[in-house]
Amino acid sequence: MTSFRYIGTKRRAKEHPRFVSGRGRFVADIALPGMKHVALVASPHAAARIVSIKTDAARAAPGVLYVLTGEEFCANTDSLAIGVDAPKVTRFALARGVVRYAGEWVAAVVADSRALAEDAAERVEVEYEPLPHVIDPEAALAPGAPLVHPAHGSNLLYHRKFVWGPVEEAFASAEHRIAFRAVWGRSATVPIETFGVAAQWDAGTGILDIWASIQMPKFPDQAARALRLPGNAVRVHYDVDVGGSYGVKRGIKHTVLVGYLAKKLGVAVRLIEDRLENLRGGDMQGPDRFFDMQVAFGADGVIRAMKIRAVDDVGAYAGRSPFQLGKPVTAICGPYAIGAIEYEPISVMTNKTPQEAVRGFGQSPTNFAIERAIDRAARHLGMDQVELRKRNFIRKDQFPYTIPSGSTYDSGDYHGVLDETLAAIDYGSLVRARDEARRSGRLAGIGISSCLEPSGGNSAFEVLMNPKNENTTWMDSCLVRVDLSGAITGVIGNSSAGQGHESLVSTVLGEILERDPETIRVVRADSLTALPSNSPVGSRMAIMLGGAAAGAAKTIKETLIAIAAHNFECSPEDLEYRDGSVNVKGAPSKEFSWDQLVEIAHRKFHKLPPGIEPGLQAKFVWEVPTGGALPTPEGRIQIYPCYAFEAHVVLVEIDPDTCKPAIRKYLCGHDCGVMINPDIVHGMTYGGIAHGLGAALYEKFAYTEDGQLASGTFMDYLIPSAMEVPAMAIVDHCTPSPLTTFGQKGSGEAGYLGAPAAIANAVNDALAPLGASIDTLPMSHLAIWNAIGARKGAAST
Amino acid sequence: MSETLHAVSVEVNGKPRSAQVPARLSLVDWLRDDLLLTGTHVGCEHGICGACSVMLDGEPVRACLMYAVQAHGHRVTTVEGLAKPDGSMSVLQDSFCEAHGLQCGYCTPGMLIAAQGLLNTNPDPTEAQIRDAIGGNLCRCTGYQQIVEAVQLAAERTAKEAK
Amino acid sequence: MKAAPFEYARAASLSEVCALLATHGDGAKLLAGGQSLVPMMAMRLVRPAWLVDINEIAELKFIAVEKDMARTGACTRQGAVERDHALAARVPLLRQALAWVGHVQTRNRGTIGGSLAHADPCAELPLVAQVLGARMLLRSGTGARTLEAEKFFAGPMATNVRPGECLEEIHWPAWSWRHTGSAFTEISVRHGDFAMVAAAAQVAIDGDGRCVRAAFGLGGVGGTPLAFPKIAGRLVGTRLDDAAVNDAAHAAATETQPGSDLHASAEYRRHLAGVLAARALREARERARSL
């Protein structure tokens, strides 16, 4: 394997010093002159007609500048983008005429301070006429259900049955078949920073400046369209630190609202969600999905075919959320060589808070369902769960491997990673520990999951799910400048939420240019000066931004060699590049130093070879590897390029008397190819596991029957703390990707994609001696009690 | 109705600060919006997440659960006040960088305050004690693993420096 | 989440508190540690016209350990009580309970009296008060009176403190038997959250291991924390063997009428009540035996 100078070594993140000293620049830290503050009036009803809105008292309240309602707002802006082909499911930041979920924004108050805005918001009088509502997705699909968007004609947003391979034949001939339902609870990433946005309109230049806590592709474009402004009238500043996102920091509705107010009022306006707004009306709840799973397999444990019917409740508006059913198409059979797959995604609207992208974009729920199926199949056969996995894994020598839905997996060593993981945790002793715990009367279980993290962020599920969409371009880019002093600056066009992009780019530039990354600065353009980026989604930045930075750096390097060749009057092949200097091969003293070459580039045109631009800068824009294709008629398509693999092994104990679960051991074997910064990869993996632990055991946006969010505070939406998250360990394995610059794959969703599945399998293993099982997340204390109680009840009758 | 203003004098990061504040202004909002000490963050405003942690008279408290007027006559230390007198990073801050004890940096100031509060009274904590001390500070990036390691590293380094 | 406007007075003495309460009547609310009140105000679920801040009153912040009881001022910080070794030796149940109360940061600010006056039926300190039969000394402009814990708590978030009264100090009875043990346990979804169910117990045994006094109680299973003096009384004279303990715990759980919420159903709570009461009693017994 290639050896690297900086890549893969322990390096401190470039971003850390500003954060540990309190000098981060988050959106709420940005104070614009004369800035006003927004508070929102939210619907108390899950569905209602707005009869009237009286704003006089609010307008007269101290410090109030303006009160905006949906009538004015919707008349002067356009609907936010609708991902699937459902043009009547329009969506605006403020409701007009009808509210479709409890917490939906009805009016916005602009005042001198947030406190005064809240005071006035209480004085906005809204008269509602409650309408029938629907909360359950199956009920929403039933004939006669209340329609969330009557103009759309149904609550169904998307439905298609894909059949890839001889599914029915396999089911008919298989020796064994199982069927069950797996339910993924509505949870989300819930960053500790809520969403925030500040905007300022400059009437002199005609530019709307936006600072926002965002992670979203095409954000400036979408904001401009909704505001009916040309793209070059909206300038989004990417030098805003984002306090966590993991997918959800989209905030497009907030941004259009604040942009409209800033432009209309001619003052700087900001909206920082408070936690109540964030949880209820921030439109960032995650997939809420059940899977009807059917698996056909032989007595040998080899899976012949799988049927997955996935019903996903996106809440009251569409946005991009139905696509979260599409992304998993790229890894629909997991790491297993399953030849025939039926996949039936169904996207449903209900009167709940809308769904937003969550880490993995639907992959973690799908992995959970597949891994529950593997666990159940092994249990059905009485076969060891490790053995069954190994019998179905795609073998190392089968890559590149094309799965039935059309994506080709780039590389992997699933057997190797699982073996190393089991060896590292000493699987034999883990089993003994479990059995010992069981003998002493406790409930203990081992859970395993083995699954994929598709990475590279090619959102080709858009063209798969919406035939009117032909967007096949998913590029990213980097600009590299070497200034007259010889200092290197990388310019990127996205904001970051903890992924360490400045560390990534400086390491890659340092690697290629053989310069110390400590000395390399990375800055962020704004959307009017930036090269195109699709932002950090879909575990893509190590691949795409890293690849773009490498591409630009290589151009710089070639330029330097060309300058030296010109001045030595030799061929570039006769030269070697070392630490930024260029010398004649075999003659180290015949050398141009970095400084000399930089000076020629910037100041000595007479020494510059013809055809080379003066100055020293290079850009690199590239399309995602393997991307750019449209789907076949039967819906086969290459979506993501690279496939990281993770194997989780976890020991769970459940107190049989209180039903309280606790994680006793946690190990994750992880193969994301070449790690550019191992600390960063490990950190995201640990964080992903903790997030998955939350989804598995604690977190849920629960709704009451009357459509009220029951977990609208941090006292009820339960993010695990350091007391719930156990000590963890990671075993690294490296199968380089053949598609990327250094062999790297993505890792931004690592941990989260396998943790819920592994923990669910462990809880089920713990409950197995009682004959109880749970296939619904989160597996709360109460759910475990109910499962055990239901079993006990069944036994006594 | 205009709100009554109250005079407050507070020692913030070693410097006397005085202001006239409305009673309902929280300590964290005063620190951030009026004193421009934006290192302390707002996460939930109802006392669960710990992002707003500061030291009050040397002990970690939640700055969203106090009104600024209540800090009158007290000492407040924020993340900006953790650095060494020469402005360089404290051992704990440096250990967070070294152990990658942060990602997005949003919960970090509160974590640092909680961890420093622990180390001030217990220079050689066990892992369980560290987890207990930061148990009221939510982090969504790290899974806490590298935060715990950072605090352990800081304790080790401080012990070595003392020798 | 900004509180509605209110007027603020920082009281310098208990007499000033009483005067302010007399002046402002029902519109005034006392602000102690604020760890429950301030978030409720931020959510605008509570909107007093006046807040009377008692945090700067030195006479409300003390710990006095006496022969047959410990006294704490109402505004004594939970953290100070937790760290006081003499108090922990005399009334160990307090420290045992405080380990479950919130987090370090909230205990550094939260007060003993504030928690009692808030009267959350799931909270730890009200349960300790109920089990030990703590006495609350209330002060008003017209005098003082003492309320036993069972008279103090009136329901969920409700006490029998009258308008104009301020909780001044709390008397925590200490048991004089040499072999006295206590224990506190609870189940919450996350550590530091309010308990789904909590249990506290204290038992004393003689040299032969026979129970001479027992007290235990449950939180989270009724409108107030509950003590079970009659059931506990039946343990006196036994050797606190597991069967006796389990019977008592079961009897207590049967008497409870818990509610349901997102995190726990009534049936689950009642089940936990029996489990935790037995655990607390057993743990207390083991501590008593070890002395």
PDB file of C-alpha atoms in Angstrom, chain A residues 688-779:
ATOM      1  CA  GLY A 688     -22.635   7.757  15.329  1.00  0.00           C
ATOM      2  CA  ILE A 689     -22.834   4.807  17.695  1.00  0.00           C
ATOM      3  CA  ALA A 690     -24.061   7.054  20.498  1.00  0.00           C
ATOM      4  CA  HIS A 691     -26.625   8.546  18.162  1.00  0.00           C
ATOM      5  CA  GLY A 692     -27.684   5.038  17.151  1.00  0.00           C
ATOM      6  CA  LEU A 693     -27.949   4.084  20.796  1.00  0.00           C
ATOM      7  CA  GLY A 694     -30.364   6.963  21.197  1.00  0.00           C
ATOM      8  CA  ALA A 695     -32.466   5.782  18.262  1.00  0.00           C
ATOM      9  CA  ALA A 696     -32.419   2.235  19.584  1.00  0.00           C
ATOM     10  CA  LEU A 697     -33.311   2.830  23.222  1.00  0.00           C
ATOM     11  CA  TYR A 698     -34.299   6.391  24.059  1.00  0.00           C
ATOM     12  CA  GLU A 699     -35.306   8.879  21.403  1.00  0.00           C
ATOM     13  CA  LYS A 700     -38.711   9.319  19.889  1.00  0.00           C
ATOM     14  CA  PHE A 701     -40.880  12.117  18.627  1.00  0.00           C
ATOM     15  CA  ALA A 702     -44.042  10.680  20.090  1.00  0.00           C
ATOM     16  CA  TYR A 703     -47.460  12.028  19.187  1.00  0.00           C
ATOM     17  CA  THR A 704     -50.669  11.910  21.111  1.00  0.00           C
ATOM     18  CA  GLU A 705     -53.826  10.773  19.405  1.00  0.00           C
ATOM     19  CA  ASP A 706     -54.904  14.359  19.000  1.00  0.00           C
ATOM     20  CA  GLY A 707     -51.739  15.093  17.084  1.00  0.00           C
ATOM     21  CA  GLN A 708     -49.734  16.871  19.742  1.00  0.00           C
ATOM     22  CA  LEU A 709     -46.011  16.281  20.025  1.00  0.00           C
ATOM     23  CA  ALA A 710     -45.571  14.562  23.375  1.00  0.00           C
ATOM     24  CA  SER A 711     -41.793  14.851  23.413  1.00  0.00           C
ATOM     25  CA  GLY A 712     -41.386  18.531  22.756  1.00  0.00           C
ATOM     26  CA  THR A 713     -38.685  19.293  25.337  1.00  0.00           C
ATOM     27  CA  PHE A 714     -35.347  17.801  26.307  1.00  0.00           C
ATOM     28  CA  MET A 715     -37.113  16.334  29.323  1.00  0.00           C
ATOM     29  CA  ASP A 716     -39.022  14.000  27.015  1.00  0.00           C
ATOM     30  CA  TYR A 717     -36.909  13.787  23.867  1.00  0.00           C
ATOM     31  CA  LEU A 718     -34.123  11.827  25.505  1.00  0.00           C
ATOM     32  CA  ILE A 719     -30.648  12.292  24.069  1.00  0.00           C
ATOM     33  CA  PRO A 720     -28.268   9.869  25.771  1.00  0.00           C
ATOM     34  CA  SER A 721     -25.632  11.343  28.056  1.00  0.00           C
ATOM     35  CA  ALA A 722     -22.183  10.104  29.026  1.00  0.00           C
ATOM     36  CA  MET A 723     -23.931   7.998  31.666  1.00  0.00           C
ATOM     37  CA  GLU A 724     -25.911   6.025  29.084  1.00  0.00           C
ATOM     38  CA  VAL A 725     -23.315   5.823  26.328  1.00  0.00           C
ATOM     39  CA  PRO A 726     -20.744   3.178  27.210  1.00  0.00           C
ATOM     40  CA  ALA A 727     -17.027   3.119  26.665  1.00  0.00           C
ATOM     41  CA  MET A 728     -16.517   1.893  23.105  1.00  0.00           C
ATOM     42  CA  ALA A 729     -13.710   0.551  20.992  1.00  0.00           C
ATOM     43  CA  ILE A 730     -13.073   0.536  17.258  1.00  0.00           C
ATOM     44  CA  VAL A 731     -11.068  -1.920  15.177  1.00  0.00           C
ATOM     45  CA  ASP A 732      -9.787  -0.411  11.959  1.00  0.00           C
ATOM     46  CA  HIS A 733      -9.460  -2.321   8.739  1.00  0.00           C
ATOM     47  CA  CYS A 734      -8.440  -0.819   5.428  1.00  0.00           C
ATOM     48  CA  THR A 735      -9.725  -1.941   2.068  1.00  0.00           C
ATOM     49  CA  PRO A 736      -8.884   0.986  -0.200  1.00  0.00           C
ATOM     50  CA  SER A 737     -11.444   2.152  -2.686  1.00  0.00           C
ATOM     51  CA  PRO A 738     -10.207   1.915  -6.252  1.00  0.00           C
ATOM     52  CA  LEU A 739     -12.344   4.916  -7.159  1.00  0.00           C
ATOM     53  CA  THR A 740     -10.831   7.616  -4.974  1.00  0.00           C
ATOM     54  CA  THR A 741      -7.640   9.614  -4.838  1.00  0.00           C
ATOM     55  CA  PHE A 742      -6.085   7.970  -1.813  1.00  0.00           C
ATOM     56  CA  GLY A 743      -8.344   4.936  -1.435  1.00  0.00           C
ATOM     57  CA  GLN A 744     -10.568   6.716   1.045  1.00  0.00           C
ATOM     58  CA  LYS A 745     -14.286   6.066   1.518  1.00  0.00           C
ATOM     59  CA  GLY A 746     -16.801   8.112   3.481  1.00  0.00           C
ATOM     60  CA  SER A 747     -17.298   7.876   7.221  1.00  0.00           C
ATOM     61  CA  GLY A 748     -19.602  10.703   8.231  1.00  0.00           C
ATOM     62  CA  GLU A 749     -22.458   8.337   8.956  1.00  0.00           C
ATOM     63  CA  ALA A 750     -20.313   5.608  10.485  1.00  0.00           C
ATOM     64  CA  GLY A 751     -21.530   3.985  13.649  1.00  0.00           C
ATOM     65  CA  TYR A 752     -25.066   5.242  13.263  1.00  0.00           C
ATOM     66  CA  LEU A 753     -25.676   2.915  10.352  1.00  0.00           C
ATOM     67  CA  GLY A 754     -25.116  -0.240  12.369  1.00  0.00           C
ATOM     68  CA  ALA A 755     -25.638   0.601  16.020  1.00  0.00           C
ATOM     69  CA  PRO A 756     -29.443   0.497  16.180  1.00  0.00           C
ATOM     70  CA  ALA A 757     -29.420  -2.873  14.428  1.00  0.00           C
ATOM     71  CA  ALA A 758     -26.774  -4.352  16.714  1.00  0.00           C
ATOM     72  CA  ILE A 759     -28.439  -3.082  19.870  1.00  0.00           C
ATOM     73  CA  ALA A 760     -31.829  -4.335  18.698  1.00  0.00           C
ATOM     74  CA  ASN A 761     -30.344  -7.734  18.020  1.00  0.00           C
ATOM     75  CA  ALA A 762     -28.696  -7.759  21.445  1.00  0.00           C
ATOM     76  CA  VAL A 763     -31.911  -6.852  23.241  1.00  0.00           C
ATOM     77  CA  ASN A 764     -33.676  -9.597  21.337  1.00  0.00           C
ATOM     78  CA  ASP A 765     -30.973 -12.071  22.250  1.00  0.00           C
ATOM     79  CA  ALA A 766     -31.421 -11.064  25.873  1.00  0.00           C
ATOM     80  CA  LEU A 767     -35.175 -11.555  25.672  1.00  0.00           C
ATOM     81  CA  ALA A 768     -34.952 -14.799  23.716  1.00  0.00           C
ATOM     82  CA  PRO A 769     -34.810 -17.100  26.761  1.00  0.00           C
ATOM     83  CA  LEU A 770     -38.183 -15.613  27.781  1.00  0.00           C
ATOM     84  CA  GLY A 771     -39.585 -16.172  24.319  1.00  0.00           C
ATOM     85  CA  ALA A 772     -40.068 -12.425  23.957  1.00  0.00           C
ATOM     86  CA  SER A 773     -38.961 -10.198  21.141  1.00  0.00           C
ATOM     87  CA  ILE A 774     -39.117  -6.561  20.061  1.00  0.00           C
ATOM     88  CA  ASP A 775     -38.883  -5.268  16.542  1.00  0.00           C
ATOM     89  CA  THR A 776     -39.907  -1.705  17.294  1.00  0.00           C
ATOM     90  CA  LEU A 777     -37.565   1.178  18.069  1.00  0.00           C
ATOM     91  CA  PRO A 778     -36.994   2.757  20.440  1.00  0.00           C
ATOM     92  CA  MET A 779     -36.863  -0.204  22.775  1.00  0.00           C
TER      93      MET A 779
END
